[in-house]
XYZ file of C-alpha atoms in Angstrom:
601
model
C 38.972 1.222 0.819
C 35.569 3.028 0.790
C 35.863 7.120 1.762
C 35.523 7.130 5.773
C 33.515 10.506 4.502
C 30.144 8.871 3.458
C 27.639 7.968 5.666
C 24.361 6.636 4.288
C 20.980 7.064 6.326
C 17.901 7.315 6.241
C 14.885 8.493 8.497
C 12.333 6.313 10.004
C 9.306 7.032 12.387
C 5.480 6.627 12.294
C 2.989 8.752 9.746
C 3.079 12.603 10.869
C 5.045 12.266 13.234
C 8.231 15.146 10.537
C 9.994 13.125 8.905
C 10.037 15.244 5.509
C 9.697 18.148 7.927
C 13.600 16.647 9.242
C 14.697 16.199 5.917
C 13.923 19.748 4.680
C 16.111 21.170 7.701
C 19.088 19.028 7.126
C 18.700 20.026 3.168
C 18.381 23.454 4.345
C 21.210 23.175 6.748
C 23.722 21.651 4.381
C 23.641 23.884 1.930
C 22.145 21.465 -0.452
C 19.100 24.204 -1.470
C 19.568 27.379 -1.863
C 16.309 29.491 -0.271
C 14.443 30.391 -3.460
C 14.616 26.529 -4.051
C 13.304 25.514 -0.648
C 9.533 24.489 0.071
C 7.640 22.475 2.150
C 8.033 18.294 2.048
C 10.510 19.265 -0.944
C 11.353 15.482 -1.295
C 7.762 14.471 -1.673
C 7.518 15.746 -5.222
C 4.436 13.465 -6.591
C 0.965 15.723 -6.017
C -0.725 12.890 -3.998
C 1.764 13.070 -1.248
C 1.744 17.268 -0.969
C -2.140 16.765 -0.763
C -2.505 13.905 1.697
C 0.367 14.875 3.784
C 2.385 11.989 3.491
C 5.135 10.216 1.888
C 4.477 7.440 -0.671
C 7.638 6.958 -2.295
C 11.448 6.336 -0.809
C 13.092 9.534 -2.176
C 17.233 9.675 -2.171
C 19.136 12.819 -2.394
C 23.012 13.619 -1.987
C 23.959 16.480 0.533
C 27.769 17.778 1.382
C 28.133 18.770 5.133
C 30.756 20.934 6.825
C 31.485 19.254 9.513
C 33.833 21.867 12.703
C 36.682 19.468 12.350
C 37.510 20.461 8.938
C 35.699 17.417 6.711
C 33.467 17.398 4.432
C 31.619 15.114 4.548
C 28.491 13.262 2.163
C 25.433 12.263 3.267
C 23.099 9.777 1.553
C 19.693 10.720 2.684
C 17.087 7.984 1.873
C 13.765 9.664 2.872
C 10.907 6.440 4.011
C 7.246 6.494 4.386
C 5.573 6.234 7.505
C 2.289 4.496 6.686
C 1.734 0.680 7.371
C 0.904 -0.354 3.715
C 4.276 1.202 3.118
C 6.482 -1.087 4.964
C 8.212 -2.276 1.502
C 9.226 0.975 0.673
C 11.258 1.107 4.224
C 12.357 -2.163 4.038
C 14.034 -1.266 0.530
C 15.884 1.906 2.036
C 16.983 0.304 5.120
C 18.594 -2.434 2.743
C 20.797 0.694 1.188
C 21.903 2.211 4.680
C 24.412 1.779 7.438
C 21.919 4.240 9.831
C 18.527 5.215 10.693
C 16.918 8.341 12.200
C 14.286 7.204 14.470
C 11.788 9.698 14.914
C 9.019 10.287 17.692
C 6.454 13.081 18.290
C 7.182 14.400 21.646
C 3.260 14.524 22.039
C 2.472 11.263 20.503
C 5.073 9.323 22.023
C 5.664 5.698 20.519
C 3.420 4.315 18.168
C 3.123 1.052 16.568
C 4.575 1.928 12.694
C 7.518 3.502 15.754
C 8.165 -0.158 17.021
C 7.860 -1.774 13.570
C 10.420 -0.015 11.940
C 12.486 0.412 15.001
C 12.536 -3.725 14.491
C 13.312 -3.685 10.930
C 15.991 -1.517 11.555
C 17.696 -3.759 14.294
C 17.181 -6.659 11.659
C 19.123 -4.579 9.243
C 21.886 -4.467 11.755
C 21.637 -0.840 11.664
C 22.989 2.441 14.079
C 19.989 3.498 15.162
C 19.890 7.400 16.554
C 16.759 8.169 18.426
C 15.327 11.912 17.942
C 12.345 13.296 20.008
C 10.715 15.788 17.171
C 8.413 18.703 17.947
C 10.110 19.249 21.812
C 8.907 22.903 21.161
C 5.352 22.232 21.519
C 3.043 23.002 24.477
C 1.969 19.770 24.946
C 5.386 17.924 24.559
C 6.076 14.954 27.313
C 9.859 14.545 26.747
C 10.713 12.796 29.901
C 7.651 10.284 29.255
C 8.738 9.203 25.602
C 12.604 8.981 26.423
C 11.558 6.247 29.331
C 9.732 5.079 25.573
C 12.544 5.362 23.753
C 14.784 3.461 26.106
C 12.355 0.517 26.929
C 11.937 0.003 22.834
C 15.117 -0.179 21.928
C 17.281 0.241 25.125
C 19.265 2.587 24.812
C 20.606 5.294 27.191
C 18.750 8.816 27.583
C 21.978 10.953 26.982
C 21.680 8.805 23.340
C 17.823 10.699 22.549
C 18.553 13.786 20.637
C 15.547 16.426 21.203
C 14.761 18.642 18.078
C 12.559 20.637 16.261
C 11.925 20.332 12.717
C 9.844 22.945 12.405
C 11.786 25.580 13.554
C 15.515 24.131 13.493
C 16.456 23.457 17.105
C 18.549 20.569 17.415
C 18.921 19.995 13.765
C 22.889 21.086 13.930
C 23.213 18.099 16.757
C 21.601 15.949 14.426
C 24.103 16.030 11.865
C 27.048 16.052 14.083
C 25.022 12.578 15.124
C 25.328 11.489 11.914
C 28.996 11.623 11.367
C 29.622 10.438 14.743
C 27.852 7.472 15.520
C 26.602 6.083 12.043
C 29.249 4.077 10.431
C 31.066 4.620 6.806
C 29.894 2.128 4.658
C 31.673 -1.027 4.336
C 33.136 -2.492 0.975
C 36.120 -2.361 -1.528
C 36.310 -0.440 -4.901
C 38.582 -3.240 -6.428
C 36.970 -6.033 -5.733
C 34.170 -6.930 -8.402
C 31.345 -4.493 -8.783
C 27.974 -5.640 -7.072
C 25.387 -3.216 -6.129
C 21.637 -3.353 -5.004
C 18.611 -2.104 -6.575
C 16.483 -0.481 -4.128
C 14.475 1.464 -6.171
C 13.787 2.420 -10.057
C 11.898 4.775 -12.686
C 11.115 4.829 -15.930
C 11.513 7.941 -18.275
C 9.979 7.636 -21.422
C 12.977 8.803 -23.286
C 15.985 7.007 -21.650
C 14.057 3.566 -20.415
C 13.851 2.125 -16.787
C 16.714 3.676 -14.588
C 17.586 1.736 -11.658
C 18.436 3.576 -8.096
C 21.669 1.454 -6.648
C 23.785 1.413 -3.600
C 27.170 0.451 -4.957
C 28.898 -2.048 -2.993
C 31.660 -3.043 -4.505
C 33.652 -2.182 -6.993
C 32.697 0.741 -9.230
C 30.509 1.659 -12.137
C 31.645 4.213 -15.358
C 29.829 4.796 -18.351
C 30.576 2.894 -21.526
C 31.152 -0.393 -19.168
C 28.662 -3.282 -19.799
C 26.402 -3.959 -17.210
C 24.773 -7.265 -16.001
C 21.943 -8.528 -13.850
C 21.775 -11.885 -11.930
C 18.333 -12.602 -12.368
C 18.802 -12.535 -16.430
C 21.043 -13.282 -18.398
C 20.633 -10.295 -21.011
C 24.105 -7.225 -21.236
C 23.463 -3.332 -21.321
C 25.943 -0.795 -22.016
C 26.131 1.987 -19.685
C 24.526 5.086 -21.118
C 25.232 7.657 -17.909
C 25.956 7.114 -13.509
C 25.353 9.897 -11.710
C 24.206 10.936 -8.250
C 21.062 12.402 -6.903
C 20.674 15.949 -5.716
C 16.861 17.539 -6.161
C 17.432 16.130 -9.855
C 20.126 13.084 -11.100
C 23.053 14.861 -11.862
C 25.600 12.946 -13.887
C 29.712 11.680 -12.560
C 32.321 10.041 -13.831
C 31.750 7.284 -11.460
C 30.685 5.662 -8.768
C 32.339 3.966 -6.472
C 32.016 1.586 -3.450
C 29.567 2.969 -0.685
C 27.937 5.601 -3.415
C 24.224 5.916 -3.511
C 23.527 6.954 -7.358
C 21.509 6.065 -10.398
C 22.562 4.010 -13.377
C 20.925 4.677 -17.087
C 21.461 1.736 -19.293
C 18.694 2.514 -22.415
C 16.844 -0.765 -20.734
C 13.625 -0.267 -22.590
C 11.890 -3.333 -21.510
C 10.624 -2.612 -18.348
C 10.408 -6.248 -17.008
C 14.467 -7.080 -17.466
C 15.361 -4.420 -14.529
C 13.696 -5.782 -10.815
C 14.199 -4.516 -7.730
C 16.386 -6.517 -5.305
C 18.739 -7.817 -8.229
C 22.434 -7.334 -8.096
C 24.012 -5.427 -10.848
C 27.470 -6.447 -11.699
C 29.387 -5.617 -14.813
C 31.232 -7.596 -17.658
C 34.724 -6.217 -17.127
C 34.343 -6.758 -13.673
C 32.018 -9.772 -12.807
C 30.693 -10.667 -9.550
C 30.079 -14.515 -8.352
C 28.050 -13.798 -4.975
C 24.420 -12.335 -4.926
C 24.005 -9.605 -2.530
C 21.321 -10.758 0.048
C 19.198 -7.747 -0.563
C 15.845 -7.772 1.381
C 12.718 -10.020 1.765
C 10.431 -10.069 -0.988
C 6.955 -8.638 -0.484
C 4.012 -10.757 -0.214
C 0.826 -8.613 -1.858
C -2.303 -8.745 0.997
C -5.028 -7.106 -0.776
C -6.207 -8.473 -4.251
C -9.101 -6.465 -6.594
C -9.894 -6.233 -10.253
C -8.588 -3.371 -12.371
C -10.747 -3.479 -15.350
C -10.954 0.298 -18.175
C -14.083 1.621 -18.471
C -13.430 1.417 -22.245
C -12.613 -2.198 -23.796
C -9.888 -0.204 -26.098
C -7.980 0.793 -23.194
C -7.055 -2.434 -21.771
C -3.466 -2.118 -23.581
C -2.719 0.923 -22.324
C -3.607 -0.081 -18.542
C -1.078 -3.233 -19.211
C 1.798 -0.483 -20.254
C 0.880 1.505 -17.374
C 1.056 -1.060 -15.372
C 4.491 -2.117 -16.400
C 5.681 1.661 -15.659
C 3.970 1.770 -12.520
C 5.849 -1.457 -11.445
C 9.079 0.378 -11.703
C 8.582 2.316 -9.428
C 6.479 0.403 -6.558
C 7.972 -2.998 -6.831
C 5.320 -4.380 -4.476
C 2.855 -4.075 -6.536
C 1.801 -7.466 -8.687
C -0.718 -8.200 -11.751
C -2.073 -10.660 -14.033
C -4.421 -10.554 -16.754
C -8.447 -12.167 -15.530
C -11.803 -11.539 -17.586
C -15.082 -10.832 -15.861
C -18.673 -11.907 -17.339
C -19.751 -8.109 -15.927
C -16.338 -6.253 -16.509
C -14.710 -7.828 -19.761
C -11.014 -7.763 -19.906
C -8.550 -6.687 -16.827
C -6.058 -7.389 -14.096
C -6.064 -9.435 -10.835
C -4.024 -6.846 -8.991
C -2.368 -7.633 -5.473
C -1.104 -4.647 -3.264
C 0.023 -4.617 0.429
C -3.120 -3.140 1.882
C -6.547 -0.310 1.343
C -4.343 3.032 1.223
C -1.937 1.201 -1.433
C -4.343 0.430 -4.082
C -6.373 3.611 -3.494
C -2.381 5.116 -4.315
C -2.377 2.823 -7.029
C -5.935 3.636 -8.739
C -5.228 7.543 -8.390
C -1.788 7.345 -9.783
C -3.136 5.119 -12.941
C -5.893 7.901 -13.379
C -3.857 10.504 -12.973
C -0.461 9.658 -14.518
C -1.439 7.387 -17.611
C -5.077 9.498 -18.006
C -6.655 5.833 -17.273
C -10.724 5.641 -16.470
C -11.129 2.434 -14.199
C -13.315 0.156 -12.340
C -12.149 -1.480 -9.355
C -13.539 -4.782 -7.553
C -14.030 -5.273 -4.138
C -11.178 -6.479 -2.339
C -10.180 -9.479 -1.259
C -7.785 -11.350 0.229
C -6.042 -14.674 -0.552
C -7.312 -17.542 0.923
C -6.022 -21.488 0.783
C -8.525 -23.814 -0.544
C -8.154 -27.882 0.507
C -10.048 -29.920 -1.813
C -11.501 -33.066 -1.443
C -7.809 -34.995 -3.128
C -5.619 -32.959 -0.701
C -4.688 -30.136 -3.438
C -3.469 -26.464 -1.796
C -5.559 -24.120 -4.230
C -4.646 -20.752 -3.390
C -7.392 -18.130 -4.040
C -7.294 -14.474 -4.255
C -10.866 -13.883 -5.901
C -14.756 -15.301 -5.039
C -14.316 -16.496 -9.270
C -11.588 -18.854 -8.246
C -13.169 -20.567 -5.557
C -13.120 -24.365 -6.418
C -16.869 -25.889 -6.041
C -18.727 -26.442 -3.046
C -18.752 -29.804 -3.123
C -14.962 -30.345 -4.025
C -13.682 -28.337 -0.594
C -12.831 -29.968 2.027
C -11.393 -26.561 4.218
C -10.930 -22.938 3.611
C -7.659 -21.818 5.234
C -7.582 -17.599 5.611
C -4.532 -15.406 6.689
C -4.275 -13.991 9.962
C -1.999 -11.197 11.116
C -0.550 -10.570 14.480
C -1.940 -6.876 15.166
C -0.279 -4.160 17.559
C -2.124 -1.762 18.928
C -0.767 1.218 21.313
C -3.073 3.295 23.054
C -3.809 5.262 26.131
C -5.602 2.957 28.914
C -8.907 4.518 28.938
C -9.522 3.384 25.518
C -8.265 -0.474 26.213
C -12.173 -0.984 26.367
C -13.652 -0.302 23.732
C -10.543 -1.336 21.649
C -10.658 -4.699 23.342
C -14.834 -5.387 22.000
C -13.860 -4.224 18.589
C -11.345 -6.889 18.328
C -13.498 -9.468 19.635
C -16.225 -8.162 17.085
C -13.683 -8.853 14.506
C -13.102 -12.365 15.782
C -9.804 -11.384 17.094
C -7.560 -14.091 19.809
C -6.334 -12.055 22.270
C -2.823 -12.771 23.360
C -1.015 -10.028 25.745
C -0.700 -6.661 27.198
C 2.151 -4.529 27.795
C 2.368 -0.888 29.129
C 5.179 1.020 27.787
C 4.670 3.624 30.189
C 1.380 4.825 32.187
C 0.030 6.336 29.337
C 0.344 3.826 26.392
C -0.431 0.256 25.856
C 0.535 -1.937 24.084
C -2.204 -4.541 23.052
C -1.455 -7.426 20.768
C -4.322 -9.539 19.053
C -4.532 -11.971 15.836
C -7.031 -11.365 13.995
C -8.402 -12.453 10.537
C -7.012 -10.260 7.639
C -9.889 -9.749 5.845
C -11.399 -7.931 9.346
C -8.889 -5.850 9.714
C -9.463 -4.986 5.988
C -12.198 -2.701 5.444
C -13.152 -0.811 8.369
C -11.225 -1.574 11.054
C -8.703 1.891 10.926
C -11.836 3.628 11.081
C -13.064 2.439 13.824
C -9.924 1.998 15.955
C -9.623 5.774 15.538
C -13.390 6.511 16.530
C -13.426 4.314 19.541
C -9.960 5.581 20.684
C -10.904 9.313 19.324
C -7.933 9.273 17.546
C -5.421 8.168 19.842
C -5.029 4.844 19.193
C -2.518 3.531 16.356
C -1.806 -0.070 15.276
C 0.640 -2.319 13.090
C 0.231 -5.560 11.701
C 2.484 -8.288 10.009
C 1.208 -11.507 8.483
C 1.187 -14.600 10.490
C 0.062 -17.455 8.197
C -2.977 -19.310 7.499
C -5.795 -21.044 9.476
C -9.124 -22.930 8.985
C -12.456 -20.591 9.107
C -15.909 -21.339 8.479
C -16.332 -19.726 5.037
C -18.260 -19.464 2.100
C -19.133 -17.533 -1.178
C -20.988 -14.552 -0.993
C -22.676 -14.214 -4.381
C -24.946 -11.108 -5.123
C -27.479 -11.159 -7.945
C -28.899 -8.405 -9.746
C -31.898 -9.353 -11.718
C -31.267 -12.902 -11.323
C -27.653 -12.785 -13.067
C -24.685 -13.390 -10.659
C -21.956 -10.293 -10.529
C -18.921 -11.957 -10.096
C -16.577 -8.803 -9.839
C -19.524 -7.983 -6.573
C -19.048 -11.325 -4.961
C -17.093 -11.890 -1.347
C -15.634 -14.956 0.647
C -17.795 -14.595 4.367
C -17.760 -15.649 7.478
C -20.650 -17.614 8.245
C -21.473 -16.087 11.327
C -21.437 -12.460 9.831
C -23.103 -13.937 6.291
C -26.111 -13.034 6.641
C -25.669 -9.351 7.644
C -23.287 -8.629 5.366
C -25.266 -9.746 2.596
C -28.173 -7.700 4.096
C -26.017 -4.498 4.470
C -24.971 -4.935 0.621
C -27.638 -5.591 -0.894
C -29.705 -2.526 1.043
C -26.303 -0.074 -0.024
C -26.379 -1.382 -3.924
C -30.479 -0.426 -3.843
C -28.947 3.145 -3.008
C -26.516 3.087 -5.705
C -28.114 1.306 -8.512
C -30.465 3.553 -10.406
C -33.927 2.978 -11.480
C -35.276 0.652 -14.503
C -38.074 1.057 -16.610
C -38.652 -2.917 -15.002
C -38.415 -3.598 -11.381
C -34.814 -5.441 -10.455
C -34.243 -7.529 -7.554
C -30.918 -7.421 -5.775
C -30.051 -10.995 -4.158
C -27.138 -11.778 -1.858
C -26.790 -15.989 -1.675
C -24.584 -18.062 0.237
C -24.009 -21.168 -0.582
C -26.884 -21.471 -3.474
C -29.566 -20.416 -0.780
C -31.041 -16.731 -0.969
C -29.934 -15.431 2.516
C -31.100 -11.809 1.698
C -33.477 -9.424 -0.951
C -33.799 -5.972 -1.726
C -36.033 -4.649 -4.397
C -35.878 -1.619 -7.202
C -39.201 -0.315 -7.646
C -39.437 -0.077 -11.468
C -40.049 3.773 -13.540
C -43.672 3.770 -13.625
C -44.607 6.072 -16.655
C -48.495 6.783 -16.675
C -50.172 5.474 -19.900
C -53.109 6.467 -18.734
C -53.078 10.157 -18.945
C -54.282 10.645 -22.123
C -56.874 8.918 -21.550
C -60.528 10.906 -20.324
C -63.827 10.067 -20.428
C -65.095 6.928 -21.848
C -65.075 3.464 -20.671
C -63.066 2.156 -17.998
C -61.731 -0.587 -20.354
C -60.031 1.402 -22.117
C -57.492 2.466 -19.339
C -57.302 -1.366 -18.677
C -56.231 -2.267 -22.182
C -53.558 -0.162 -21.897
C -52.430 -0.846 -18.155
C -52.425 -4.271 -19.495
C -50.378 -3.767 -22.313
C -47.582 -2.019 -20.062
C -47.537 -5.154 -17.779
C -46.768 -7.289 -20.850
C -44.033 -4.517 -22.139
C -42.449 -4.573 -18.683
C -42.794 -8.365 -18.250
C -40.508 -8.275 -21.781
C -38.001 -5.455 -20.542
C -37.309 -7.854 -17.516
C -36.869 -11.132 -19.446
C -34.020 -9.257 -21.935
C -33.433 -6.266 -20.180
C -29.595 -5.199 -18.713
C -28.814 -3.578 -15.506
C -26.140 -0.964 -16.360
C -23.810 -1.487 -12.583
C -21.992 2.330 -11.682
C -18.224 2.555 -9.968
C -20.404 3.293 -6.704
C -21.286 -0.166 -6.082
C -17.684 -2.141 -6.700
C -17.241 0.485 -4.065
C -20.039 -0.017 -1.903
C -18.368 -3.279 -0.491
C -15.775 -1.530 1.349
C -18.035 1.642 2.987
C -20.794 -1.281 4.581
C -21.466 -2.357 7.867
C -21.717 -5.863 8.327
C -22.568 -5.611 12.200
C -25.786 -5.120 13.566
């Protein structure tokens, strides 16, 4: 039978509300770092996530606690990220764990990533042990955000553990917590080896290294491993277990969390979600593993530099590894050449994804506006589905345009329900109910179309609410809307990698609001350009760039007047030329221009 001394976990709760602040303390606590080796968020190791505060990546780590009856006992820590877009990430840690940490700000109180994973967590089947963080601060309404607490997932208040990260208290309780109420893992180390992917790497000297939770059976170097979803045989290179680095073992065996190098240099052959089983040792049954992802948010990757567009498809493959959710295929652009159709679960996750390809694989890109995917009925009855404006069938072939709607959850305080309320009906949002989780939150619940919710919607949620209000979403299907292609022109050529789907109702603004930001962006010609938005083949909106106007005339004095005409005359005729043949040269700032306007006025 598995150890009874293992208990895998792992610590769920909305964005800022300490989780790596938590997970610090109980590394701290246990022993695990010494104090020289201890510094703030030491789990979130990539750069982006010490400079925007937050955790992008599920990070696992190993830690051996001391428990007063005399065990020792190990802990599987499976740190998660807290930000919507980042739901996957969870999703693939809760899929490894027996228990979950759920975290709330004393101050904040619930919020809506706080109910979302709390629900992925009971869908998991898992022990849930709620934790009020940051009881030590002024403003802290413990009594208010147990009642919370026990209305979201009802449980009793002597079950809410109160705790500080920052400075400790409660931490020891916490771990006693852990070892009391979260169950040892369940499985047998002689029955055949299965265990789930939940994560993987790639280092560019021993291949793609896949992150398991062993759960039955066992795994040893030198055995011969095997996938289910390929047929293809690896020999064990090394197993090991994770501390602040992979440390190497003997083995692992049933209810381990650990790593697994098998020289797998083809990054496409390992996938997260797959059961590994081995050839000595073969298993029959799939584990069920966790729902696959569904990408919301589709753009264009294209280099800057034609020769690069090789190296963006390695990266790409690397980059897979380790964010499963993210998706790509190859697509050409008149404006943009050669690139990817890349699909990612929302805004913050391909900004993530842009900045890591820059920064990690020294990549220069251009990135199309986003989009998301729409269902096209043609005339015959054929389901198209489109992610891009390019794709869209012709007018005359569609019959409807089906876009996805998502069920949106916003909590706020009541004196905000407002202005909240108008900015979903701006966005064309269906109300549908309202629930107060106490007297100061509330629980609002709209659907509203995804591509609304897209661009600016955070924004403003947080300026109408001043920053109180938070919000979750989840994907509800697709319905019929009155849309059509937004197409912008520049000099009379259409700019595919620019072009939208838009409602018709908010058309024509939108395509005013573009086309006055790309005047902004677009520099100056020696030839005047006009910038065109059209919907439907009909011009709905103009803007124009004044041309360089160089003064031919100044050498010119004294003398007769025809002689500043001549030449006036013969600039006309050189700029007439320049505009017939002449290119517009189209800067980063206005693929990016499409997310930063305001289509309401």
């Amino acid at each position: 039978m598995v150890s009874p001394l293992v208990r895998n976990f792992c610590i769920i709760a909305h964005i800022d509300h300490g989780k790596s602040t938590l997970a610090d303390r109980l590394l701290e606590l246990t022993g695990t770092l010494t104090g020289k080796q201890m510094q703030a968020q030491v789990l979130d190791d990539m750069d982006l996530e010490r400079e925007r505060g937050i955790t992008i990546k599920s990070h696992p780590i190993r830690m051996v606690y001391q428990h007063a009856d005399g065990q020792a006992y190990i802990l599987n820590l499976i740190d998660t990220p807290g930000h919507v877009d980042f739901t996957y990430e969870v999703s693939r840690s809760l899929a490894a764990c027996e228990g979950a940490l759920l975290l709330v700000d004393a101050a904040q109180g619930v919020e809506a990533q706080t109910v979302s994973n709390a629900y992925l967590a009971m869908d998991n089947d898992l022990q849930i042990v709620p934790i009020i963080n940051k009881a030590d601060l002024p403003n802290a309404r413990v009594e208010d955000v147990q009642a919370q607490l026990v209305d979201l997932i009802g449980c009793e208040v002597s079950d809410i553990l109160t705790a500080s990260a920052k400075t400790g208290d409660g931490v020891a309780e916490i771990l006693t917590a852990i070892v009391k109420r979260i169950p040892p893992p369940v499985g047998n180390p002689d029955s055949p080896t299965r265990a789930l992917i939940f994560d993987s790497t790639y280092d560019p000297f021993r291949g793609a290294i896949a992150y398991v939770r062993l759960v039955d059976g066992h795994l040893e170097k030198g055995a011969t491993a095997r996938f289910f979803a390929h047929d293809r045989r690896y020999e064990i290179d090394e197993v090991g277990i994770f501390r602040m680095k992979r440390e190497p073992v003997d083995r692992l065996s049933a209810g381990d969390v650990g790593y697994v190098v098998a020289n797998i240099k083809d990054v496409r052959f390992l996938q997260v979600g797959d059961t590994l089983t081995t050839q000595k040792s073969p298993a029959t049954e799939l584990l069920p593993g966790y729902k696959p992802i569904k990408p919301m948010v589709f753009t264009g990757l294209y280099p800057v530099s034609t020769e690069d567009y090789e190296s963006l498809r390695s990266s790409l493959d690397k980059l897979r590894l380790n964010d499963a959710s993210l998706s790509y295929e190859p697509e050409t652009s008149t404006a943009l050449g050669f690139g990817f159709r890349c699909g990612f679960l929302g805004l913050l996750h391909m900004e993530i994804v842009q900045e890591r390809l820059e920064r990690e694989f020294d990549l220069n890109l251009i990135t199309t506006s986003p989009n998301v995917e729409y269902e096209v009925v043609t005339k015959e009855g054929e389901i198209i589905a489109v992610d891009s404006p390019a794709g869209m069938p012709h007018p005359g072939n569609i019959r409807e345009i089906r876009e996805p709607y998502v069920a949106a959850e916003i909590i706020t305080p009541p004196e905000y329900m407002g202005g909240i309320m108008k900015l979903c009906q701006d966005k064309r949002g269906i109300y549908r109910n309202t629930h107060y989780l106490s007297p100061s939150k509330v629980q609002l619940k709209y659907e509203l179309p995804l591509a609304e919710v897209l661009y600016d919607f955070f924004d403003r949620l947080k300026s109408v609410s001043r920053g109180y209000a938070s919000y979750d979403y989840e994907f509800i299907g697709y319905r019929p809307g009155n849309l059509k292609r937004l197409d912008i022109l520049i000099a009379g050529e259409v700019v595919d990698a620019l072009s939208t789907i838009a409602h018709t109702d908010h058309a024509e603004a939108q395509g005013r609001a573009l086309c006055r930001k790309l005047k902004e962006v677009i520099h100056r010609q020696q030839f005047e350009v006009a910038i065109q938005a059209s919907l439907g083949g009909r011009v709905i909106a103009r803007e124009t760039i004044k041309a360089l106007r160089k003064n031919v005339t100044a050498k010119c004095y004294g003398g007769d007047i025809t002689r500043k005409r001549k030449l006036l005359e013969r600039q006309k005729e050189g700029k007439k030329r320049m505009k017939q043949v002449g290119r517009v040269e189209i800067p980063q700032e206005a693929f990016l221009s499409i997310m930063q306007v305001e289509t309401r006025e």
